[in-house]
Amino acid sequence: MIILAVDLGKARTGLAICDKDERMAFPKEVITEYHAQRLAQTVAEKAKAYGAELIVIGLPKNMDGSLGFRAEECTAAAHSIEEISGLPVTLWDERCTTVIAHQMLNTTDTKGKKRKQVVDAVSAVIILEDYLAWRRNHKPGNETPKDLQN
């Protein structure tokens, strides 16, 4: 199944997809959009263009596992994207993905403007890779862990 991962940001939103066999995750693009409804529409359009059958959206939990204001915004965006796209949407814990993305970009010596342009897509890849690893280790049909269901 082709899955689209989304790392929602206030200004930049990263997108990544996986292959049909769910073995590899690839960065696709970064969308620059400040308006929540236009962003939801754009993500829904991209999901359809990529042939996605499921959308996984990063849920920025606090380090103690609680949900703050940003997590509430992402949850609202997830509902909008699901409604507009008609595709199932899963929220996925994204704690530390941006930190890991920056570490990965450090190892490739990606700096400056180029780094700013790709870090959100790399974060989306990390979210997707984590979700794919979880799927490989759980029964089909049980796509969302209980603590992330809405």
XYZ file of C-alpha atoms in Angstrom:
150
model
C 0.000 0.000 0.000
C 1.308 3.471 -0.806
C 1.324 5.575 2.349
C 1.856 9.329 2.477
C 3.541 10.684 5.598
C 3.090 14.315 6.566
C 5.218 16.384 8.930
C 2.973 19.398 9.534
C 4.650 22.699 10.251
C 3.492 26.257 10.815
C 5.112 27.362 7.548
C 6.631 24.286 5.904
C 5.091 20.809 5.679
C 7.169 17.816 4.632
C 5.815 14.924 2.588
C 7.193 11.413 2.113
C 5.809 8.262 0.527
C 6.614 4.591 0.580
C 6.624 2.005 -2.182
C 3.686 -0.414 -2.578
C 5.587 -3.119 -0.666
C 6.054 -0.730 2.278
C 9.796 -1.385 2.361
C 11.264 2.023 1.565
C 10.289 5.601 2.423
C 11.223 8.476 0.137
C 11.084 12.245 0.651
C 8.794 13.884 -1.898
C 8.541 17.602 -1.260
C 8.041 20.444 1.156
C 4.895 22.558 0.904
C 5.063 26.161 2.061
C 1.602 27.190 3.257
C 0.464 29.194 6.288
C -3.306 28.840 5.926
C -4.625 25.618 7.550
C -7.511 24.971 5.153
C -5.408 25.575 2.022
C -2.726 23.278 3.466
C -5.289 20.519 4.099
C -6.534 20.881 0.516
C -2.997 20.734 -0.887
C -2.062 17.659 1.164
C -5.264 15.916 0.028
C -4.459 16.740 -3.604
C -0.880 15.488 -3.234
C -2.112 12.254 -1.618
C -4.354 11.568 -4.597
C -1.620 12.532 -7.083
C 0.815 10.094 -5.427
C -1.792 7.328 -5.317
C -1.746 7.158 -1.527
C -4.194 4.823 0.175
C -3.430 6.001 3.715
C -2.069 9.218 5.213
C 0.086 9.217 8.352
C 0.434 12.571 10.069
C 3.034 13.289 12.712
C 1.566 14.051 16.128
C 3.930 16.305 18.115
C 3.507 14.968 21.628
C 5.327 16.538 24.539
C 8.262 14.537 25.880
C 6.099 13.287 28.770
C 3.541 11.947 26.275
C 0.956 14.649 26.885
C -0.680 16.608 24.077
C -0.129 20.346 23.848
C -1.500 23.114 21.663
C 0.507 22.081 18.581
C -0.778 18.489 18.865
C -4.333 19.835 18.957
C -3.646 21.818 15.773
C -2.256 18.718 14.067
C -5.269 16.676 15.154
C -7.613 19.284 13.676
C -5.569 19.344 10.453
C -5.699 15.529 10.306
C -9.495 15.608 10.507
C -9.654 18.212 7.720
C -7.285 16.235 5.499
C -9.267 13.039 6.084
C -12.532 14.790 5.241
C -11.186 16.457 2.092
C -9.198 13.483 0.784
C -11.633 10.727 1.687
C -8.609 8.663 2.746
C -8.010 7.175 6.174
C -5.660 9.289 8.308
C -3.574 8.014 11.199
C -1.809 10.221 13.727
C 1.670 8.996 14.637
C 3.935 10.053 17.501
C 6.666 12.217 16.005
C 8.695 13.064 19.102
C 12.324 13.844 18.210
C 11.907 13.392 14.439
C 13.160 16.891 13.653
C 16.196 16.361 15.892
C 16.949 13.067 14.116
C 16.436 14.728 10.722
C 18.973 17.427 11.633
C 21.438 14.739 12.766
C 21.000 12.916 9.461
C 21.570 16.142 7.530
C 24.697 16.771 9.619
C 26.138 13.444 8.438
C 25.549 14.453 4.797
C 26.955 17.944 5.454
C 23.724 19.583 4.256
C 23.762 23.193 5.409
C 22.107 26.556 5.008
C 19.257 27.132 2.606
C 19.347 23.553 1.265
C 18.966 22.176 4.810
C 15.984 24.410 5.508
C 14.357 23.230 2.271
C 14.666 19.492 3.014
C 14.525 19.015 6.788
C 10.727 18.738 6.884
C 10.662 16.109 4.122
C 13.380 14.157 5.961
C 11.273 14.371 9.130
C 8.317 12.959 7.153
C 10.538 10.058 6.031
C 11.439 9.329 9.663
C 7.749 9.366 10.667
C 6.938 7.007 7.807
C 9.832 4.645 8.498
C 8.757 4.398 12.140
C 5.154 3.715 11.127
C 6.217 1.082 8.565
C 8.358 -0.669 11.172
C 5.366 -0.744 13.504
C 3.142 -2.203 10.741
C 5.659 -4.959 9.992
C 5.498 -6.012 13.629
C 1.698 -5.966 14.056
C -1.212 -7.857 12.564
C -2.825 -6.507 9.388
C -6.075 -4.704 10.065
C -4.831 -3.315 13.376
C -3.330 -0.196 11.819
C -3.369 2.205 14.746
C -2.045 1.628 18.258
C -4.682 2.311 20.909
C -2.894 5.272 22.447
C -2.935 7.150 19.112
C -6.535 6.528 18.082
C -8.883 9.494 17.988
